[in-house]
Coordinates of C-alpha atoms in Angstrom, one line a residue:
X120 CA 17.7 -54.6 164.3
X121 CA 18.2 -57.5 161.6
X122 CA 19.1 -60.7 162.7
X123 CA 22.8 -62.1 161.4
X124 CA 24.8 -64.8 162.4
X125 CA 28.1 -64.0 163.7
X126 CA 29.9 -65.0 160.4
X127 CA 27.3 -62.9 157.9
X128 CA 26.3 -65.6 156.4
X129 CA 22.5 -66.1 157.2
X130 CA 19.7 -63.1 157.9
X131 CA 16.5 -63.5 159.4
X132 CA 13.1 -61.2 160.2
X133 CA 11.4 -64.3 159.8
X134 CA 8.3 -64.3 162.1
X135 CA 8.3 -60.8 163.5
X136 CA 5.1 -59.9 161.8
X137 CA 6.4 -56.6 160.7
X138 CA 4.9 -54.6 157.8
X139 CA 7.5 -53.5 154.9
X140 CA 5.7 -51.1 152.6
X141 CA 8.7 -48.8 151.6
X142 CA 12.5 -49.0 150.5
X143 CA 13.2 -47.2 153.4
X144 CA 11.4 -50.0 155.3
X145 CA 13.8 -52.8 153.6
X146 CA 16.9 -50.0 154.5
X147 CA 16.4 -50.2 158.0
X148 CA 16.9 -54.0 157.9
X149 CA 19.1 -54.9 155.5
X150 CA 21.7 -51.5 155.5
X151 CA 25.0 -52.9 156.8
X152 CA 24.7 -56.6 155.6
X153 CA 26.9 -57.5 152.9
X154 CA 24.8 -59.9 150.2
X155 CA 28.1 -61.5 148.6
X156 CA 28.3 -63.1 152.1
X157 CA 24.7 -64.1 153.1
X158 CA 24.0 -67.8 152.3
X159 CA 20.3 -67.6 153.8
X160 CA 17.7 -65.2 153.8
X161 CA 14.2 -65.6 156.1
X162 CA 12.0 -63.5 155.5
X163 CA 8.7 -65.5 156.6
X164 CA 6.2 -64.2 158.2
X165 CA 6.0 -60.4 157.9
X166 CA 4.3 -58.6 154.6
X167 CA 6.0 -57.0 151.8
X168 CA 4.8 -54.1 149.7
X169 CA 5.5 -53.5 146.0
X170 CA 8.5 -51.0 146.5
X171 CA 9.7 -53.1 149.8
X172 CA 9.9 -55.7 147.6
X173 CA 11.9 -54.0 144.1
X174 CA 14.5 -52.8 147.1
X175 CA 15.2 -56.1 148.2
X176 CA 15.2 -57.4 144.9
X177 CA 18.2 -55.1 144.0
X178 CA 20.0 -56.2 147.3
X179 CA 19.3 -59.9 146.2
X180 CA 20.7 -59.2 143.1
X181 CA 24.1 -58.8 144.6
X182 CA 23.8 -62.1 146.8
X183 CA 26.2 -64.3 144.3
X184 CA 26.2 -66.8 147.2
X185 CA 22.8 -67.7 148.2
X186 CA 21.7 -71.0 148.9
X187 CA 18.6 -70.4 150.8
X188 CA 15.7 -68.4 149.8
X189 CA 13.1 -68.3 152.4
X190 CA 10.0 -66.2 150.9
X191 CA 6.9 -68.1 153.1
X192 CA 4.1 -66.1 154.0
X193 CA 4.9 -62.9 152.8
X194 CA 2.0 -61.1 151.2
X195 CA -0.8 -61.6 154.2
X196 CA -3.2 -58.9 153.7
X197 CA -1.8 -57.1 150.3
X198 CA -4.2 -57.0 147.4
X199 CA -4.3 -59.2 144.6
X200 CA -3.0 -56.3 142.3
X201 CA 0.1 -56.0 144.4
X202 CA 1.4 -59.6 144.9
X203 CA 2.3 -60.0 140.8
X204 CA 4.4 -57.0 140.9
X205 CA 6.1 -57.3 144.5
X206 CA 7.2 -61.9 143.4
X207 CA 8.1 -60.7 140.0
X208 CA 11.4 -58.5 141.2
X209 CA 12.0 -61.3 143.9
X210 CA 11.9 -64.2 141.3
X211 CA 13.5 -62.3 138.4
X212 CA 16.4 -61.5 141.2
X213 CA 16.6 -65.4 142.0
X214 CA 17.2 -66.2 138.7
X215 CA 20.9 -66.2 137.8
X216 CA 21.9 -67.2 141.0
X217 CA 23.9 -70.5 140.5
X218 CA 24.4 -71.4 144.4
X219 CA 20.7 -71.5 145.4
X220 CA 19.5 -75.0 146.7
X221 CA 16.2 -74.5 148.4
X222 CA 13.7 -71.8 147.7
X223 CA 10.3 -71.4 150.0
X224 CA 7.2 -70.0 148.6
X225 CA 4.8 -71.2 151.0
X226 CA 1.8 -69.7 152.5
X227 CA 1.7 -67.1 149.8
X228 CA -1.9 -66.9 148.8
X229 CA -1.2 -66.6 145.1
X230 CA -3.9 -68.0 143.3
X231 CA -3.9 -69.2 139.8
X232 CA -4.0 -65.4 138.5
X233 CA -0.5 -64.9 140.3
X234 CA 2.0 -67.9 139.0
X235 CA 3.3 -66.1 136.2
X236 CA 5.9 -64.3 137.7
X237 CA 7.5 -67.9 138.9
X238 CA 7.7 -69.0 135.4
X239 CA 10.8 -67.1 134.3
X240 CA 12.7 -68.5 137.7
X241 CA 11.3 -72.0 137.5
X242 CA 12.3 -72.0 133.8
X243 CA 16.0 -70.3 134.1
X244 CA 16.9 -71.6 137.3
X245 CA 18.3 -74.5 136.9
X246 CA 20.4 -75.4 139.8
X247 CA 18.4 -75.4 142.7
X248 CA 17.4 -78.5 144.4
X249 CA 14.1 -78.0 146.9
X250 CA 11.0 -76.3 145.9
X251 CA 8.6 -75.6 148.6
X252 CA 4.9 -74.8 147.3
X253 CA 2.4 -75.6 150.2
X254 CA -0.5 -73.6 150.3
X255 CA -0.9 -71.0 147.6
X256 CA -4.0 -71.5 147.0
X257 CA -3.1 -72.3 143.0
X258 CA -5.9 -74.2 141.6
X259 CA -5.4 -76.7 138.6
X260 CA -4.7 -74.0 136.1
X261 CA -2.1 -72.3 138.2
X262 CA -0.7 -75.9 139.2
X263 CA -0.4 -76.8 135.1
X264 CA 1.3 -73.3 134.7
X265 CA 4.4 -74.3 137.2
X266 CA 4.1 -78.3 136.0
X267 CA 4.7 -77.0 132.5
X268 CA 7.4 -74.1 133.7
X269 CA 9.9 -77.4 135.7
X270 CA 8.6 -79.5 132.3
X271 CA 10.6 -76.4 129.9
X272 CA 13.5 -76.5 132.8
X273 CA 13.5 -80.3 132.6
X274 CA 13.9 -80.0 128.5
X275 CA 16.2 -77.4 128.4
X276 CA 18.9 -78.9 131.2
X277 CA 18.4 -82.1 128.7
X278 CA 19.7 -79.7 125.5
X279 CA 22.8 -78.6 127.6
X280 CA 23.4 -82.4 128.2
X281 CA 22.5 -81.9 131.8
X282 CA 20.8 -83.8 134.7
X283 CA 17.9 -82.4 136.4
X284 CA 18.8 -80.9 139.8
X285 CA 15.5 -80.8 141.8
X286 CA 14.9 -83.2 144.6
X287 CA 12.5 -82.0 146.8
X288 CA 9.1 -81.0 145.6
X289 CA 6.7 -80.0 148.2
X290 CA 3.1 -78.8 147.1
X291 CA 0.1 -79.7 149.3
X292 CA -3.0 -77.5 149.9
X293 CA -3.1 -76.4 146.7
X294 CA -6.7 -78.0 144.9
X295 CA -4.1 -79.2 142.3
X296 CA -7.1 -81.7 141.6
X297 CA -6.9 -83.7 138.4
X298 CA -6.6 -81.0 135.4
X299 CA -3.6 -80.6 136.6
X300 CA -2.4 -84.4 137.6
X301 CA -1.1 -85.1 133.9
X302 CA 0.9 -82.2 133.7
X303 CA 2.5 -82.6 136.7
X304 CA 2.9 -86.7 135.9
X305 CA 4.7 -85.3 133.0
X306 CA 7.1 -82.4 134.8
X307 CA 8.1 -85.6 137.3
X308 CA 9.0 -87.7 134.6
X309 CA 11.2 -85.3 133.1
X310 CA 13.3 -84.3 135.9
X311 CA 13.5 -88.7 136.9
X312 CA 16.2 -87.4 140.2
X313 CA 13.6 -86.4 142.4
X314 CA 14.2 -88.0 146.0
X315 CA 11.0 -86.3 147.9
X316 CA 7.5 -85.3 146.6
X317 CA 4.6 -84.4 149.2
X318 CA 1.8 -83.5 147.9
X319 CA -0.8 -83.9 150.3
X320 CA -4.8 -82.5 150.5
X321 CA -4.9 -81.3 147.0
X322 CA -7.7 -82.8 145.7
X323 CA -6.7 -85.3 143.3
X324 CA -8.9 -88.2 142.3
X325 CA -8.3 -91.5 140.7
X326 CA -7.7 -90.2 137.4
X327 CA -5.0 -88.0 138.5
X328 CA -3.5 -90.5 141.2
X329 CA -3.1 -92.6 137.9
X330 CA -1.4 -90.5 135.9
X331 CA 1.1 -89.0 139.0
X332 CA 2.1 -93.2 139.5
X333 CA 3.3 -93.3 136.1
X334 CA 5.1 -89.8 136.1
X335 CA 6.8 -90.7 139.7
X336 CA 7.6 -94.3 138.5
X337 CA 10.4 -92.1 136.2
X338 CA 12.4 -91.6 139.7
X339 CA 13.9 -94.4 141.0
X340 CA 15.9 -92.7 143.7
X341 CA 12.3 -91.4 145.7
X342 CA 12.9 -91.8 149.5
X343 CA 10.0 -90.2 150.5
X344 CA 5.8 -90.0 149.2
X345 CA 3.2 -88.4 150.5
X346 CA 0.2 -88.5 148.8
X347 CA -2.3 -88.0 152.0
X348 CA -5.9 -86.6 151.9
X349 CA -6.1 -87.6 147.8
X350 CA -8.2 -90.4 146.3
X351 CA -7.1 -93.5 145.0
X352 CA -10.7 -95.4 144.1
X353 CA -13.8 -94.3 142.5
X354 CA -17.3 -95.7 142.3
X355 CA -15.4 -99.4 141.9
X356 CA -13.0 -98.4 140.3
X357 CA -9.8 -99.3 140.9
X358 CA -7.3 -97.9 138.4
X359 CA -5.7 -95.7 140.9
X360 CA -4.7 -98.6 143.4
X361 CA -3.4 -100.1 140.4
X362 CA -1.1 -98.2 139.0
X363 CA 0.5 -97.5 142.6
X364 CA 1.2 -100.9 142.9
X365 CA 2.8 -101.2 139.6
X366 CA 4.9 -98.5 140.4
X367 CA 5.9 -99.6 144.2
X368 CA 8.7 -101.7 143.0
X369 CA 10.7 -98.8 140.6
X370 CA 11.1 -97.1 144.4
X371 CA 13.9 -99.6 145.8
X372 CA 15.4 -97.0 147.9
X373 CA 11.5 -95.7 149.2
X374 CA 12.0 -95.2 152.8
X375 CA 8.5 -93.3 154.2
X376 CA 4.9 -93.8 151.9
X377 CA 2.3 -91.5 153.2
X378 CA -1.1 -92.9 152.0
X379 CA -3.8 -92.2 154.8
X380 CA -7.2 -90.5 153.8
X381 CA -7.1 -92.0 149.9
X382 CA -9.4 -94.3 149.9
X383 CA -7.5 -97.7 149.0
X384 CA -10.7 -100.1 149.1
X385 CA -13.9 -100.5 149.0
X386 CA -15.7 -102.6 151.3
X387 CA -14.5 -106.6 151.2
X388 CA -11.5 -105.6 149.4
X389 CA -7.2 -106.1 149.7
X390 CA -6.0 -103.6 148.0
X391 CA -3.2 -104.4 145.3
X392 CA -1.1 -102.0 146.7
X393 CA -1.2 -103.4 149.9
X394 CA -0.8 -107.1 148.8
X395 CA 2.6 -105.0 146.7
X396 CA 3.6 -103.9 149.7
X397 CA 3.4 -106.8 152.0
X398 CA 5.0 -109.0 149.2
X399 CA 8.5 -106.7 149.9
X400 CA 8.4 -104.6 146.8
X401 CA 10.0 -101.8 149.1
X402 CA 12.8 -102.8 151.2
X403 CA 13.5 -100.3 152.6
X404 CA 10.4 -99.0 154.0
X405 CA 10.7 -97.3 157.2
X406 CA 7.5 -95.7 157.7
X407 CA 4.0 -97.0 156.2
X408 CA 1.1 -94.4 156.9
X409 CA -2.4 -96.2 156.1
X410 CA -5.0 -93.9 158.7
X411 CA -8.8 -94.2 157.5
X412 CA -8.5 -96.1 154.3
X413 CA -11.1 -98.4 154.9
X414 CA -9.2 -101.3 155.6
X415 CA -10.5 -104.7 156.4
X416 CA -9.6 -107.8 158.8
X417 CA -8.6 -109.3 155.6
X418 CA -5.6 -106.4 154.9
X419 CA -4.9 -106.6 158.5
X420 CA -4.2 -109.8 158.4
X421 CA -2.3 -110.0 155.2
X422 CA 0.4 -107.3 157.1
X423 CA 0.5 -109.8 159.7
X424 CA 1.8 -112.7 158.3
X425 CA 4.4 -110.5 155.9
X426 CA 5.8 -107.8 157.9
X427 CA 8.4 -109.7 159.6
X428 CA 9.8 -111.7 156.8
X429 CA 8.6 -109.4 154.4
X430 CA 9.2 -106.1 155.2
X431 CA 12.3 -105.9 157.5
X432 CA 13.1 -102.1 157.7
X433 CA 9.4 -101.6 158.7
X434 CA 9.4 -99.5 162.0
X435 CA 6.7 -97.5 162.0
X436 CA 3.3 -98.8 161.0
X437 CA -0.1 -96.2 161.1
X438 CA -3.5 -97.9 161.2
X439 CA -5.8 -95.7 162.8
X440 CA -9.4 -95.4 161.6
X441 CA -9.8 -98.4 159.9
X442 CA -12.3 -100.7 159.3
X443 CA -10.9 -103.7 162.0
X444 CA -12.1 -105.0 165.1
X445 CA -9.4 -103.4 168.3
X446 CA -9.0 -106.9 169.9
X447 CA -7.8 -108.3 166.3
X448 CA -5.3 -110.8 167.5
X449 CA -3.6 -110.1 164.2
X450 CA -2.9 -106.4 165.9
X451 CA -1.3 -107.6 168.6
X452 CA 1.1 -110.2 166.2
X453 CA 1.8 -107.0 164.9
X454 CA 2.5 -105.0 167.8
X455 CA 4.7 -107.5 169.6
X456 CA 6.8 -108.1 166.1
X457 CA 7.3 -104.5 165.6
X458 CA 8.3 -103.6 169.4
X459 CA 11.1 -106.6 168.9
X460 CA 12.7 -104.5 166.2
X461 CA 12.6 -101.5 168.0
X462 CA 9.1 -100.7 165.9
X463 CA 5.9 -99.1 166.7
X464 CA 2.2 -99.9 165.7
X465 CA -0.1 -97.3 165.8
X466 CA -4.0 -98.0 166.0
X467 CA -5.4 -95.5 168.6
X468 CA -4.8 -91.4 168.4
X469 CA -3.6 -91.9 172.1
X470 CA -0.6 -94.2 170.8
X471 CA 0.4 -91.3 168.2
X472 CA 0.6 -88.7 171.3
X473 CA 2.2 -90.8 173.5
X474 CA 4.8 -90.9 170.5
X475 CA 4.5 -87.4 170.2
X476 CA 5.4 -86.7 173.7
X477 CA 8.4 -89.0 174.1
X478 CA 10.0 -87.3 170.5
X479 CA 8.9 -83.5 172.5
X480 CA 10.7 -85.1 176.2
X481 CA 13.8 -86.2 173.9
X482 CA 14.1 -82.9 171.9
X483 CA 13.9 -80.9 175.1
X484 CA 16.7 -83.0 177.2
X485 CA 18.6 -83.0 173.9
X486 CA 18.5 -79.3 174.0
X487 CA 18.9 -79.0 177.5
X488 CA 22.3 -81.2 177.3
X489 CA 23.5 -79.0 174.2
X490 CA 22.8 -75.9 176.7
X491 CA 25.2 -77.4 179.6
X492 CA 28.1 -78.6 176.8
X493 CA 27.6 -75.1 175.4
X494 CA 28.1 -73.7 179.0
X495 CA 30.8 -76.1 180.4
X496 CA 32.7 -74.6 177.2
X497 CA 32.3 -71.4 178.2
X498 CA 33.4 -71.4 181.6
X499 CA 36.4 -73.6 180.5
X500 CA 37.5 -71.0 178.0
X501 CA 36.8 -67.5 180.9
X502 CA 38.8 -70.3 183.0
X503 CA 41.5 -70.2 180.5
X504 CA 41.4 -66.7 179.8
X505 CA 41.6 -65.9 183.3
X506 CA 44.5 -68.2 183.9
X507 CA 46.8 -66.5 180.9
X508 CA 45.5 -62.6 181.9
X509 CA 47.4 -63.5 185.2
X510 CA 50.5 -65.2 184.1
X511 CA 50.6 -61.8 181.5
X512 CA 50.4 -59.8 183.9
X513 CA 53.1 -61.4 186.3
X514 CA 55.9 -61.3 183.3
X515 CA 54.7 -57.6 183.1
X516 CA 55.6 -57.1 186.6
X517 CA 58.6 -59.6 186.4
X518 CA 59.7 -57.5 183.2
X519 CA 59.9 -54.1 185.6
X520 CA 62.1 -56.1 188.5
X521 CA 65.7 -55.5 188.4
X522 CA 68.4 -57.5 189.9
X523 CA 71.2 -55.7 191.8

């Protein structure tokens, strides 16, 4: 049995782990479901054959009201001949569809040899507004393939005398690596609305980094950055730090920077960024992520005597791994001026789980108070119901009495 919600308007298999090699396969899950009212499809986690996936192509076709497209992890274990043929009738059924905000393509192990069949959808599709990526494996050649596929959406929205659409850009995992970093630099700066871009572990050095500041520098609404797990410096050089800091200040709305594991400095160096940062280029910085970049007493201090005046949104603060002494008094200046904000400072993995814990022990009484509302309602409604069954059934027997 599928899974719909009550009003028809979202469907989900996702996670079952089931195998759908034939149309009859697709038939037994999707037979009864009306597309023109479905609004979200899930189909993560389970594996779809070439004629699994033509079938629920031509029942995707029919979805005129989509909005979200959930395609993650859905080709574990088919070949490499099958996966082109299988996206293609998924993508080309995607296209015209006018409602769709967020498509997910994640966990797909494409490859560079299997982007193609995104490029018509990327291209034609306009409207959409979050692109999920992470982890197909695409390589710089398949990453400059999609760069240059949003690049021809970007132009061709710009010829209609429209604004880009896409605001969420997620791509990590994917070696993007610098042959791709310019095209991508240059995709960014053409679309200039983009609100979200993470794009961690990919491989990207200091040329790259450079080039992805100046493309990202185009967006001035960004909220949120997560370059983690790329590298900023190289052999002395610097260029990378650089250009991020130039570009810091053309963020004014920035609220989260992810920039752990990317080198910022070599030894007996502040980095520029850093000395950006703590100056207030960013006020609205909520969350500054910094793990293992090689950061110095010097740097530590610097965030010291500039977060408070400096950086007043500033509540959550990631230094772990770092190149500073754990009895730095300029640590606990920090802690203490955080904590008065209702802040945190992290410098030790144990101060990230005990985070971790108290978010997991709020989630769980959340949900556990959401359960008792939910049933408080429904006794007060079987409460109600029970109460009008009987004054029914008294005017029934009312209705039969007859005065002599």
């Amino acid at each position: 049995m599928s899974a719909v919600s009550s009003d028809g308007k979202i469907f989900s298999v996702a996670g079952r782990g089931s195998k759908y090699e034939s149309r009859q396969d697709i038939a037994s899950v999707i037979d009864g479901i009306d597309p023109t009212l479905t609004e979200e499809v899930h189909f993560g986690g389970n594996t779809l054959g070439v004629d699994a996936s033509l079938a629920l192509a031509e029942w995707l076709q029919k979805a005129t009201n989509i909005k979200v497209a959930d395609f993650a992890d859905i080709f574990t274990g088919r070949l490499i001949t099958e996966i082109p043929q299988a996206l293609s009738a998924i993508c080309d059924a995607l296209i015209d569809k006018t409602s769709l905000v967020e498509i997910n393509l994640s966990d797909n192990a494409f490859g560079g040899r299997s982007v193609d069949p995104m490029v018509p959808f990327l291209t034609k599709n306009r409207r959409f507004q979050v692109l999920k990526l992470n982890n197909n494996g695409l390589g710089p050649d398949g990453g400059v393939v999609l760069a240059n596929a949003l690049l021809e959406s970007a132009r061709l929205s710009k010829l209609e005398g429209q604004a880009s659409n896409l605001r969420v850009f997620i791509c990590g995992r994917n070696r993007l690596e610098d042959g791709s970093a310019p095209a991508w630099a240059e995709a960014f700066a053409a679309h200039a609305g983009l609100e979200e871009i993470r794009m961690p572990q990919n491989g990207i050095r200091m040329d790259g980094i450079t080039a992805l500041a100046g493309g990202l520098a185009k967006n001035p609404n960004l909220r949120y950055i997560d370059l983690q797990d790329n590298t900023f410096t190289f052999e002395g050089g610097l260029s990378g730090v650089k250009a991020w800091a130039d570009s810091l200040r053309a963020w004014p709305y920035l609220t989260t920077l992810n920039l752990s594991d990317c080198f910022l400095s070599a030894k007996g160096e502040v980095p520029e960024l850093i000395s950006t940062l703590a100056e207030g280029s960013n006020p609205n910085l909520h969350t500054l992520q910094l793990q293992n970049n090689n950061l110095e007493a010097e740097t530590l201090q610097l965030l010291a005597e500039n977060v408070m005046q400096n950086m007043r949104s500033l509540r959550s603060l990631e230094l772990q791994w770092n190149d500073f002494e754990d009895d730095d008094e300029n640590l606990s200046a920090l802690r203490v001026g955080l904590k008065q904000r209702g802040g945190k400072l992290f410098v030790t993995d144990e101060e990230e789980e005990e985070e971790e814990e108290e978010e997991d022990a709020e989630k769980e009484a959340q949900t556990e108070k959401e359960a008792e509302l939910e049933m408080d309602l429904e006794d007060k409604a079987g409460k109600g119901k029970t109460e009008k069954d009987e004054a029914d059934e008294l005017a029934d027997l009312m209705s039969n009495v007859k005065i002599q």
